[in-house]
mmCIF file of C-alpha atoms in Angstrom:
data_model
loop_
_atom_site.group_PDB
_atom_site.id
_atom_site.type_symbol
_atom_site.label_atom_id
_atom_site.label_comp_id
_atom_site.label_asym_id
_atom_site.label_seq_id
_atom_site.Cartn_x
_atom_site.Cartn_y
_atom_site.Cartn_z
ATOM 1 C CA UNK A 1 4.697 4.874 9.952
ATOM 2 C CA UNK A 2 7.436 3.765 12.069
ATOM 3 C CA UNK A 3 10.354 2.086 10.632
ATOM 4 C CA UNK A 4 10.135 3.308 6.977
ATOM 5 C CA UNK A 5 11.772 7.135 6.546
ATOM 6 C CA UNK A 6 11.163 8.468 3.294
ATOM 7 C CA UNK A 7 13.588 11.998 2.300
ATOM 8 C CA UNK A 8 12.749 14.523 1.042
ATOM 9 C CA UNK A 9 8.692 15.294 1.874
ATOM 10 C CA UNK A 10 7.954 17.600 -0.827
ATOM 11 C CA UNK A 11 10.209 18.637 -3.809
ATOM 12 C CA UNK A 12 9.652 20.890 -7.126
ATOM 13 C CA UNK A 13 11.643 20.157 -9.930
ATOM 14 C CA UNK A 14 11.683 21.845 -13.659
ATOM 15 C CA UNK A 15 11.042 19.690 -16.591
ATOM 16 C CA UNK A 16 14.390 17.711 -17.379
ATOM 17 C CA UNK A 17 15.932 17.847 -14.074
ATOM 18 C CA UNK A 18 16.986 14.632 -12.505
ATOM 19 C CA UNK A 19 16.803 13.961 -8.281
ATOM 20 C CA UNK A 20 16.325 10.958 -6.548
ATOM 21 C CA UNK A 21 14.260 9.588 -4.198
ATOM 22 C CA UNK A 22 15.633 7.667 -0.650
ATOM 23 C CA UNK A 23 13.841 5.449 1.419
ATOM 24 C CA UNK A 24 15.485 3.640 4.818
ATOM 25 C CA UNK A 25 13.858 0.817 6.910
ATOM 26 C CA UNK A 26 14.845 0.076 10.163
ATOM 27 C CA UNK A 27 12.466 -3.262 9.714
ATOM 28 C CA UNK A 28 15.640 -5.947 8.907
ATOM 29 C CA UNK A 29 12.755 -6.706 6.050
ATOM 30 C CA UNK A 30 14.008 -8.175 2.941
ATOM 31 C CA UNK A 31 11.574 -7.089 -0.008
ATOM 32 C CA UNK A 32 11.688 -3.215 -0.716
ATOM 33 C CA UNK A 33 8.877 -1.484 -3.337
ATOM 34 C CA UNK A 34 8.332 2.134 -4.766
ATOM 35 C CA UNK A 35 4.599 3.042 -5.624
ATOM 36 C CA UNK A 36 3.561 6.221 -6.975
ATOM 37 C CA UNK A 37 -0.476 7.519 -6.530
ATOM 38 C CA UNK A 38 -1.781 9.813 -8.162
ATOM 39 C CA UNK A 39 -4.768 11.958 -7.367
ATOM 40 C CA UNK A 40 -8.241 10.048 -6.636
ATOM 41 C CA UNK A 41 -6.138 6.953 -7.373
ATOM 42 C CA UNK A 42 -5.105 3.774 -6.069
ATOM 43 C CA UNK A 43 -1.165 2.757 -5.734
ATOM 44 C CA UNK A 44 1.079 1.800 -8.752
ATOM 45 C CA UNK A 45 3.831 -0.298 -8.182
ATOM 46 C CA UNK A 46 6.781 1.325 -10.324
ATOM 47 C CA UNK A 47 9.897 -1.080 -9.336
ATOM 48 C CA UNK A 48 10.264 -3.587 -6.430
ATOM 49 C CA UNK A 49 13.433 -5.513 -4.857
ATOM 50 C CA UNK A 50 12.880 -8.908 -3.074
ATOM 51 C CA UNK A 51 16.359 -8.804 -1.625
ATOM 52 C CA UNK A 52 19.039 -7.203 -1.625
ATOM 53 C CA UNK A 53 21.109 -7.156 -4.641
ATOM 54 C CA UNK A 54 17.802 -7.777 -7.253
ATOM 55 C CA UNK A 55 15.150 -5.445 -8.348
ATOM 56 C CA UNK A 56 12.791 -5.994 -10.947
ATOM 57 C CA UNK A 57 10.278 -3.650 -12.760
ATOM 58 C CA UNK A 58 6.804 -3.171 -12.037
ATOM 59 C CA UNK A 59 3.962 -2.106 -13.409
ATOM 60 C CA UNK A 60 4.814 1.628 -14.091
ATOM 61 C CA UNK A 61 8.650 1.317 -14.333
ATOM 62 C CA UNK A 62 9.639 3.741 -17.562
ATOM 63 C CA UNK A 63 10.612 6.780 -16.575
ATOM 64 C CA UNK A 64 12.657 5.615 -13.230
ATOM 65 C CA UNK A 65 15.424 3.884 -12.084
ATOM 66 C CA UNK A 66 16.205 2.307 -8.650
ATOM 67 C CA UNK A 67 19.057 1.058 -6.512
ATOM 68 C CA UNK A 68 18.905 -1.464 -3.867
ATOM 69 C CA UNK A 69 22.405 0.229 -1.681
ATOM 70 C CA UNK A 70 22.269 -2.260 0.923
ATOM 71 C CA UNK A 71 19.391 -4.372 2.717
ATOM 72 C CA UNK A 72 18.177 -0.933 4.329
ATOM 73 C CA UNK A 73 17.942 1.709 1.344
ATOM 74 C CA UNK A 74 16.470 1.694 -1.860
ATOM 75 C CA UNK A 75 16.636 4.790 -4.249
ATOM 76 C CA UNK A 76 14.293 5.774 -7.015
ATOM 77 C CA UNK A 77 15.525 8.198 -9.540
ATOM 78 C CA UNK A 78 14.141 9.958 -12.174
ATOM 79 C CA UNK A 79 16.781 10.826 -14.802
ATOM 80 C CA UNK A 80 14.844 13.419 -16.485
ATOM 81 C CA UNK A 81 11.825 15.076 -14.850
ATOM 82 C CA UNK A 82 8.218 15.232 -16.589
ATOM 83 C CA UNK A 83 5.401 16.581 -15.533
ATOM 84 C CA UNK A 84 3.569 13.201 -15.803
ATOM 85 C CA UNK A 85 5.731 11.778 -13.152
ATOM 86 C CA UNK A 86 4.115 14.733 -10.939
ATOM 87 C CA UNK A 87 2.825 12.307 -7.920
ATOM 88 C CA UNK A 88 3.199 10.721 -4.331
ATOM 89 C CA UNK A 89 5.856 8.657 -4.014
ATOM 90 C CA UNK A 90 5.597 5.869 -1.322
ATOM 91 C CA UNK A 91 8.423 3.405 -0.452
ATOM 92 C CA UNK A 92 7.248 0.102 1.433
ATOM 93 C CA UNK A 93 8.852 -2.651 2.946
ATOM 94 C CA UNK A 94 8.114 -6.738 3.411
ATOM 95 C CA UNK A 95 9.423 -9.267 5.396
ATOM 96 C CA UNK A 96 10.222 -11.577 2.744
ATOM 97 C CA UNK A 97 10.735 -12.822 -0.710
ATOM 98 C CA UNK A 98 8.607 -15.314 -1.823
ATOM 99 C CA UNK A 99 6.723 -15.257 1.157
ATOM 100 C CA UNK A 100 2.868 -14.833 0.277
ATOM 101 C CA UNK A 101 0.937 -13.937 3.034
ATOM 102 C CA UNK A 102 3.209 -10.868 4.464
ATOM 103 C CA UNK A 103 1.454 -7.736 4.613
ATOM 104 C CA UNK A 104 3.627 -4.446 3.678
ATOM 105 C CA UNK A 105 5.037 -1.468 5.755
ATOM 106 C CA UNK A 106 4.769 2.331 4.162
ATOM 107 C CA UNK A 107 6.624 5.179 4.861
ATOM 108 C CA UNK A 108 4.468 8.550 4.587
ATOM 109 C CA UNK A 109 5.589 9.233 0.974
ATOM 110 C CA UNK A 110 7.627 12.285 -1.046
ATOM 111 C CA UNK A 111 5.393 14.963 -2.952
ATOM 112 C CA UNK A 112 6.786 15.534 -6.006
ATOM 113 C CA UNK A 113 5.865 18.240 -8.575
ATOM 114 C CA UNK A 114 7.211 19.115 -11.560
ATOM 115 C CA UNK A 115 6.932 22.153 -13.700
ATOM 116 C CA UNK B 1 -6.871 -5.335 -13.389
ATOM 117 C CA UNK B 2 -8.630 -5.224 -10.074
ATOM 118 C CA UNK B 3 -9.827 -8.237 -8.169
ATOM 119 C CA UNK B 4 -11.831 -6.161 -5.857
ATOM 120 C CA UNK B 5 -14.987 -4.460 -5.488
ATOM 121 C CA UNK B 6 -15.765 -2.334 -2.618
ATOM 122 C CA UNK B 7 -18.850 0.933 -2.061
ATOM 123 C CA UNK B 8 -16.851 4.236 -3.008
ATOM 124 C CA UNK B 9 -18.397 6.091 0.521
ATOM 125 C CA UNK B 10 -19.749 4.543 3.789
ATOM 126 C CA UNK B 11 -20.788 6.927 6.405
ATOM 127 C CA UNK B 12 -20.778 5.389 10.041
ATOM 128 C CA UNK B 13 -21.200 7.047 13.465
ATOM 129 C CA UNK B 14 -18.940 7.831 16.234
ATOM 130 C CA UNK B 15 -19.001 4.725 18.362
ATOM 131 C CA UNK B 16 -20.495 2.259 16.330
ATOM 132 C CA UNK B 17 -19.383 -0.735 14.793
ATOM 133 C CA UNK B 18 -17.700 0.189 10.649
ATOM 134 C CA UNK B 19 -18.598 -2.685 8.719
ATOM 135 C CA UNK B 20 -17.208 -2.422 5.235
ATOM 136 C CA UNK B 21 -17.851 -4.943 2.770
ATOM 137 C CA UNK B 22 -15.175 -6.117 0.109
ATOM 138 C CA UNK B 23 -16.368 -8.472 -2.981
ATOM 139 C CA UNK B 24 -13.564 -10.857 -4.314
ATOM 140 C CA UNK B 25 -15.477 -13.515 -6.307
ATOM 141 C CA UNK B 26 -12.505 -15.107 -8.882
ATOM 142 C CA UNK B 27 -10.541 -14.559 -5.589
ATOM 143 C CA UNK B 28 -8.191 -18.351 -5.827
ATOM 144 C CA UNK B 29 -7.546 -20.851 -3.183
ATOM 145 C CA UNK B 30 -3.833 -19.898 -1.970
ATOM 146 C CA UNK B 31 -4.772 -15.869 -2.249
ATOM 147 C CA UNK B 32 -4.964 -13.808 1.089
ATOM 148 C CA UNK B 33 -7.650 -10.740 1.817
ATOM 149 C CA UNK B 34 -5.514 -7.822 3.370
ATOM 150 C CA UNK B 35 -6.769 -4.791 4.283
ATOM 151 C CA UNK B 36 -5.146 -1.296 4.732
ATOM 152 C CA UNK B 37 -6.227 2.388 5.312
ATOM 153 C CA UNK B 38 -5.197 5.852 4.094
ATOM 154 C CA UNK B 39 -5.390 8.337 6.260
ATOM 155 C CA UNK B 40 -5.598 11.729 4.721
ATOM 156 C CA UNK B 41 -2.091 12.767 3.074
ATOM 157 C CA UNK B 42 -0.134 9.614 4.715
ATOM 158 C CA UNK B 43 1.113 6.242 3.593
ATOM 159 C CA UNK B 44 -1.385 2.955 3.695
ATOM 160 C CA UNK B 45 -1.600 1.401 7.406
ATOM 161 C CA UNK B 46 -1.705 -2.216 7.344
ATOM 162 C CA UNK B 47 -4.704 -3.674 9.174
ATOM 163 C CA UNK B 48 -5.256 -7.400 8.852
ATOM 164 C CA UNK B 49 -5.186 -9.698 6.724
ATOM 165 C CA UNK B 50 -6.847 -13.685 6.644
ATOM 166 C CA UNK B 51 -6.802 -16.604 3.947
ATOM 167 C CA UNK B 52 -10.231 -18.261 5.378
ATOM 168 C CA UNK B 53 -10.841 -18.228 9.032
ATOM 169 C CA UNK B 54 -12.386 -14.814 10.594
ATOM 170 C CA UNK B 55 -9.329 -13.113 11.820
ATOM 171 C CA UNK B 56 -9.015 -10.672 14.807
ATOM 172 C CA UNK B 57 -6.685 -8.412 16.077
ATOM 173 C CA UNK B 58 -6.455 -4.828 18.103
ATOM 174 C CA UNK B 59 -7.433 -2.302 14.995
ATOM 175 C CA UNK B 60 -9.967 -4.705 13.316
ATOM 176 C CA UNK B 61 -11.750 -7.968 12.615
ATOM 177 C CA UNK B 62 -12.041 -9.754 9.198
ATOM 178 C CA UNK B 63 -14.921 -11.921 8.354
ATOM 179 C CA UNK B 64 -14.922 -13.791 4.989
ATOM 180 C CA UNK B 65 -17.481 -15.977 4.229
ATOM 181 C CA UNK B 66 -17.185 -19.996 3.553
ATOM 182 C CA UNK B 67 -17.041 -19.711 0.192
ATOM 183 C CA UNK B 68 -14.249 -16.716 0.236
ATOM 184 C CA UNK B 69 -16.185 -14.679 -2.473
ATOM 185 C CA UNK B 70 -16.606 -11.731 0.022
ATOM 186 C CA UNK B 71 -15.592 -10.378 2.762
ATOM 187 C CA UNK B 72 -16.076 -7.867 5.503
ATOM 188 C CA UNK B 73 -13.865 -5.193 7.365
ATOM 189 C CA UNK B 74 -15.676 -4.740 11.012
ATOM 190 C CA UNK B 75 -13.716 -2.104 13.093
ATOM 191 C CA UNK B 76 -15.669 -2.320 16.320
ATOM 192 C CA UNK B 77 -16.030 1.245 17.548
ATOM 193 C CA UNK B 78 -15.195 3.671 14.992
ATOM 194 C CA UNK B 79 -13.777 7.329 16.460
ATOM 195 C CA UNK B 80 -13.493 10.005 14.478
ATOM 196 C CA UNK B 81 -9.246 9.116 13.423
ATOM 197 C CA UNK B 82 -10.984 6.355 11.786
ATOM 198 C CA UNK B 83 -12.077 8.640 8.936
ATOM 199 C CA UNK B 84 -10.241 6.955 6.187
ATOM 200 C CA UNK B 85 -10.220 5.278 2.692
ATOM 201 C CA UNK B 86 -10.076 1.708 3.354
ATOM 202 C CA UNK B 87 -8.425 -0.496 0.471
ATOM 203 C CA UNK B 88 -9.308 -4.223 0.191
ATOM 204 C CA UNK B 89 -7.088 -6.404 -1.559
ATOM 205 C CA UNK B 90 -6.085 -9.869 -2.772
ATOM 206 C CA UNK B 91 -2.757 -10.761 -3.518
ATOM 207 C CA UNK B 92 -2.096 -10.437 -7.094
ATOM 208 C CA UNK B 93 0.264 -12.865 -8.813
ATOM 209 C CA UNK B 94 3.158 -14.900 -7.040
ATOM 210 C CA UNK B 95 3.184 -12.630 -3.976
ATOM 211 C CA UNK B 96 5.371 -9.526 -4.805
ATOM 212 C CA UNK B 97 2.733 -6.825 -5.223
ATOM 213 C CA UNK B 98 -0.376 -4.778 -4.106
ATOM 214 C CA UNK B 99 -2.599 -4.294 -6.299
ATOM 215 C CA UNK B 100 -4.138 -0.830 -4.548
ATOM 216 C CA UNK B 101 -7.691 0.175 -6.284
ATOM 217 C CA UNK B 102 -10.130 3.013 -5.586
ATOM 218 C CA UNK B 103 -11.422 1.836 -2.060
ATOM 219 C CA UNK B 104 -14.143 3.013 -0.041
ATOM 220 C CA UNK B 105 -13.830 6.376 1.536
ATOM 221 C CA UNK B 106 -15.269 6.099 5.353
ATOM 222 C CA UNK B 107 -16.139 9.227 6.996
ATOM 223 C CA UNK B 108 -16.989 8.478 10.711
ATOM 224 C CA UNK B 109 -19.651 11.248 12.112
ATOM 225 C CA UNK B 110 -19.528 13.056 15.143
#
Protein backbone atom coordinates (compact mmCIF):
# COMPACT_ATOMS: atom_id res chain seq x y z
CA UNK A 1 0.00 0.00 0.00
CA UNK A 2 1.96 2.75 -1.36
CA UNK A 3 1.77 6.09 0.11
CA UNK A 4 0.48 5.23 3.65
CA UNK A 5 3.60 4.00 6.15
CA UNK A 6 2.38 2.75 9.26
CA UNK A 7 5.45 2.33 12.38
CA UNK A 8 5.92 0.09 14.22
CA UNK A 9 4.57 -3.52 12.51
CA UNK A 10 4.18 -5.51 15.52
CA UNK A 11 4.53 -4.39 19.22
CA UNK A 12 3.88 -6.19 22.79
CA UNK A 13 3.05 -4.12 25.51
CA UNK A 14 2.16 -5.09 29.39
CA UNK A 15 -1.12 -4.10 30.76
CA UNK A 16 -0.92 -0.25 31.70
CA UNK A 17 1.79 0.75 29.46
CA UNK A 18 1.17 3.59 27.13
CA UNK A 19 2.89 3.78 23.22
CA UNK A 20 1.63 5.32 20.33
CA UNK A 21 0.85 4.58 17.09
CA UNK A 22 2.29 6.78 13.74
CA UNK A 23 0.97 6.80 10.47
CA UNK A 24 2.55 9.13 7.37
CA UNK A 25 0.95 9.68 3.88
CA UNK A 26 2.77 10.82 1.14
CA UNK A 27 -0.93 11.19 -0.65
CA UNK A 28 -1.28 15.37 -0.05
CA UNK A 29 -4.90 13.75 1.10
CA UNK A 30 -6.77 15.74 3.53
CA UNK A 31 -9.02 13.26 5.69
CA UNK A 32 -6.87 10.85 7.95
CA UNK A 33 -8.74 7.66 9.97
CA UNK A 34 -7.51 4.94 12.51
CA UNK A 35 -9.49 1.53 12.39
CA UNK A 36 -8.77 -1.29 14.53
CA UNK A 37 -9.98 -5.21 13.37
CA UNK A 38 -10.12 -7.65 15.28
CA UNK A 39 -10.01 -11.33 14.53
CA UNK A 40 -12.79 -12.75 11.97
CA UNK A 41 -13.96 -9.12 11.99
CA UNK A 42 -14.71 -6.30 9.89
CA UNK A 43 -12.96 -2.66 10.48
CA UNK A 44 -13.91 -0.25 13.37
CA UNK A 45 -13.40 3.19 12.91
CA UNK A 46 -11.85 4.43 16.37
CA UNK A 47 -11.10 8.33 15.55
CA UNK A 48 -10.94 10.16 12.16
CA UNK A 49 -9.55 13.78 11.06
CA UNK A 50 -11.07 15.52 7.95
CA UNK A 51 -8.28 18.06 7.91
CA UNK A 52 -5.76 19.05 9.46
CA UNK A 53 -6.17 20.67 12.71
CA UNK A 54 -9.80 18.64 13.58
CA UNK A 55 -10.39 15.14 14.61
CA UNK A 56 -13.45 13.77 15.81
CA UNK A 57 -14.33 10.39 17.50
CA UNK A 58 -15.60 7.42 15.95
CA UNK A 59 -17.24 4.60 16.63
CA UNK A 60 -14.76 2.84 19.05
CA UNK A 61 -12.93 5.96 20.38
CA UNK A 62 -12.55 5.23 24.45
CA UNK A 63 -9.55 3.96 25.21
CA UNK A 64 -7.37 6.19 22.56
CA UNK A 65 -6.30 9.38 21.77
CA UNK A 66 -5.04 10.91 18.46
CA UNK A 67 -3.10 13.83 17.06
CA UNK A 68 -3.38 15.28 13.71
CA UNK A 69 0.82 16.78 13.72
CA UNK A 70 0.55 18.23 10.43
CA UNK A 71 -1.46 17.36 7.08
CA UNK A 72 0.90 14.16 6.76
CA UNK A 73 0.86 12.35 10.31
CA UNK A 74 -1.68 11.33 12.54
CA UNK A 75 -0.89 9.50 15.91
CA UNK A 76 -3.05 7.16 17.89
CA UNK A 77 -2.16 6.59 21.45
CA UNK A 78 -3.22 4.46 23.97
CA UNK A 79 -2.58 5.97 27.42
CA UNK A 80 -2.91 2.86 29.29
CA UNK A 81 -2.69 -0.55 27.61
CA UNK A 82 -5.54 -3.35 27.97
CA UNK A 83 -5.70 -6.39 26.71
CA UNK A 84 -9.02 -5.58 24.93
CA UNK A 85 -7.30 -3.08 22.80
CA UNK A 86 -5.16 -6.29 21.63
CA UNK A 87 -5.82 -5.77 17.63
CA UNK A 88 -4.71 -4.56 14.05
CA UNK A 89 -4.36 -1.20 13.79
CA UNK A 90 -4.85 0.34 10.26
CA UNK A 91 -4.36 4.06 9.42
CA UNK A 92 -6.12 5.27 6.06
CA UNK A 93 -6.16 8.23 4.15
CA UNK A 94 -8.92 10.32 1.80
CA UNK A 95 -8.74 12.90 -0.51
CA UNK A 96 -11.16 15.08 1.04
CA UNK A 97 -13.50 16.37 3.61
CA UNK A 98 -16.87 16.40 2.81
CA UNK A 99 -16.31 14.86 -0.31
CA UNK A 100 -18.67 11.67 -0.65
CA UNK A 101 -17.72 9.55 -3.24
CA UNK A 102 -13.74 9.25 -2.42
CA UNK A 103 -12.66 5.87 -1.82
CA UNK A 104 -9.85 5.41 1.06
CA UNK A 105 -6.06 4.49 1.01
CA UNK A 106 -4.65 1.86 3.86
CA UNK A 107 -1.43 1.40 5.07
CA UNK A 108 -0.64 -2.42 6.01
CA UNK A 109 -1.50 -1.92 9.72
CA UNK A 110 0.51 -2.30 13.38
CA UNK A 111 -0.06 -5.68 15.38
CA UNK A 112 -0.53 -4.91 18.66
CA UNK A 113 -0.70 -7.30 21.67
CA UNK A 114 -0.97 -6.77 25.00
CA UNK A 115 -0.33 -8.90 27.99
CA UNK B 1 -25.37 -1.53 11.71
CA UNK B 2 -24.52 -3.03 8.37
CA UNK B 3 -26.10 -2.03 5.10
CA UNK B 4 -24.68 -4.96 3.35
CA UNK B 5 -25.18 -8.48 2.72
CA UNK B 6 -22.74 -10.52 0.92
CA UNK B 7 -22.10 -15.01 0.80
CA UNK B 8 -19.39 -15.61 3.64
CA UNK B 9 -17.20 -18.08 0.92
CA UNK B 10 -17.21 -18.19 -2.94
CA UNK B 11 -14.89 -20.60 -4.50
CA UNK B 12 -13.93 -19.69 -8.22
CA UNK B 13 -11.30 -21.18 -10.56
CA UNK B 14 -8.06 -20.04 -11.84
CA UNK B 15 -8.94 -18.13 -14.96
CA UNK B 16 -12.42 -17.61 -14.76
CA UNK B 17 -14.51 -14.78 -14.35
CA UNK B 18 -15.18 -13.99 -9.90
CA UNK B 19 -18.53 -12.75 -9.76
CA UNK B 20 -19.44 -11.77 -6.24
CA UNK B 21 -22.71 -10.56 -5.42
CA UNK B 22 -23.36 -7.69 -2.78
CA UNK B 23 -27.17 -6.98 -1.54
CA UNK B 24 -27.81 -3.27 -0.49
CA UNK B 25 -31.63 -2.94 -0.54
CA UNK B 26 -32.34 0.42 1.95
CA UNK B 27 -29.14 1.47 0.04
CA UNK B 28 -30.35 5.72 -0.58
CA UNK B 29 -30.18 7.77 -3.65
CA UNK B 30 -26.84 9.94 -3.06
CA UNK B 31 -24.96 6.61 -1.45
CA UNK B 32 -21.99 5.04 -3.48
CA UNK B 33 -21.16 0.98 -3.69
CA UNK B 34 -17.29 0.67 -3.08
CA UNK B 35 -15.58 -2.28 -3.00
CA UNK B 36 -12.22 -3.33 -1.39
CA UNK B 37 -10.18 -6.56 -0.69
CA UNK B 38 -8.05 -7.99 2.13
CA UNK B 39 -5.43 -9.81 1.27
CA UNK B 40 -4.21 -12.13 3.92
CA UNK B 41 -2.45 -10.10 6.90
CA UNK B 42 -2.48 -6.61 4.83
CA UNK B 43 -4.52 -3.44 4.78
CA UNK B 44 -7.95 -3.21 2.50
CA UNK B 45 -7.09 -2.46 -1.36
CA UNK B 46 -9.48 -0.19 -2.86
CA UNK B 47 -11.12 -1.57 -6.00
CA UNK B 48 -13.96 0.44 -7.47
CA UNK B 49 -16.51 2.05 -6.60
CA UNK B 50 -20.02 3.38 -8.75
CA UNK B 51 -23.28 5.38 -7.67
CA UNK B 52 -25.49 3.82 -10.70
CA UNK B 53 -23.88 3.23 -13.98
CA UNK B 54 -21.75 -0.20 -14.38
CA UNK B 55 -18.30 0.98 -13.71
CA UNK B 56 -14.99 -0.44 -15.11
CA UNK B 57 -11.57 -0.18 -14.48
CA UNK B 58 -8.09 -2.39 -14.62
CA UNK B 59 -8.69 -4.69 -11.25
CA UNK B 60 -12.53 -5.00 -11.67
CA UNK B 61 -15.97 -4.22 -13.02
CA UNK B 62 -19.08 -3.19 -10.97
CA UNK B 63 -22.52 -3.95 -12.11
CA UNK B 64 -25.50 -2.64 -10.04
CA UNK B 65 -28.73 -3.15 -11.15
CA UNK B 66 -31.47 -0.29 -12.16
CA UNK B 67 -32.99 -0.28 -9.15
CA UNK B 68 -29.50 -0.10 -7.01
CA UNK B 69 -30.73 -2.83 -4.50
CA UNK B 70 -27.77 -5.13 -5.52
CA UNK B 71 -24.89 -5.31 -6.94
CA UNK B 72 -22.11 -7.38 -8.37
CA UNK B 73 -18.19 -7.49 -8.11
CA UNK B 74 -16.98 -9.26 -11.60
CA UNK B 75 -13.10 -9.54 -11.62
CA UNK B 76 -12.62 -10.97 -15.08
CA UNK B 77 -9.91 -13.59 -14.75
CA UNK B 78 -9.26 -14.46 -11.30
CA UNK B 79 -5.36 -15.80 -10.55
CA UNK B 80 -4.56 -17.27 -7.65
CA UNK B 81 -3.29 -13.44 -5.74
CA UNK B 82 -6.89 -12.92 -6.08
CA UNK B 83 -7.57 -15.16 -3.07
CA UNK B 84 -9.07 -12.60 -0.84
CA UNK B 85 -11.97 -11.40 1.43
CA UNK B 86 -13.81 -8.99 -0.58
CA UNK B 87 -15.81 -6.22 1.48
CA UNK B 88 -18.82 -4.47 -0.13
CA UNK B 89 -19.89 -1.32 1.17
CA UNK B 90 -22.17 1.73 1.07
CA UNK B 91 -21.26 4.86 2.42
CA UNK B 92 -22.58 5.24 5.81
CA UNK B 93 -23.71 8.66 7.02
CA UNK B 94 -22.43 12.13 5.62
CA UNK B 95 -19.35 10.60 3.98
CA UNK B 96 -16.60 10.26 6.70
CA UNK B 97 -16.58 6.52 7.32
CA UNK B 98 -16.44 2.79 6.21
CA UNK B 99 -18.54 0.85 7.54
CA UNK B 100 -16.28 -2.62 7.00
CA UNK B 101 -18.56 -5.92 7.72
CA UNK B 102 -17.76 -9.64 7.52
CA UNK B 103 -17.36 -9.95 3.62
CA UNK B 104 -17.07 -12.84 1.51
CA UNK B 105 -13.92 -14.82 1.68
CA UNK B 106 -12.88 -15.84 -2.14
CA UNK B 107 -10.51 -18.58 -2.51
CA UNK B 108 -9.49 -18.84 -6.25
CA UNK B 109 -8.48 -22.70 -7.15
CA UNK B 110 -5.65 -23.86 -8.92
Amino acid sequence: NAGVTQTPKFQVLKTGQSMTLQCAQDMNHNSMYWYRQDPGMGLRLIYYSASEGTTDKGEVPNGYNVSRLNKREFSLRLESAAPSQTSVYFCATGRGSGIRNQPQHFGDGTRLSIL
Amino acid sequence: DAKTTQPPSMDCAEGRAANLPCNHSTISGNEYVYWYRQIHSQGPQYIIHGLKNNETNEMASLIITEDRKSSTLILPHATLRDTAVYYCIVRAGYGQNFVFGPGTRLSVLP
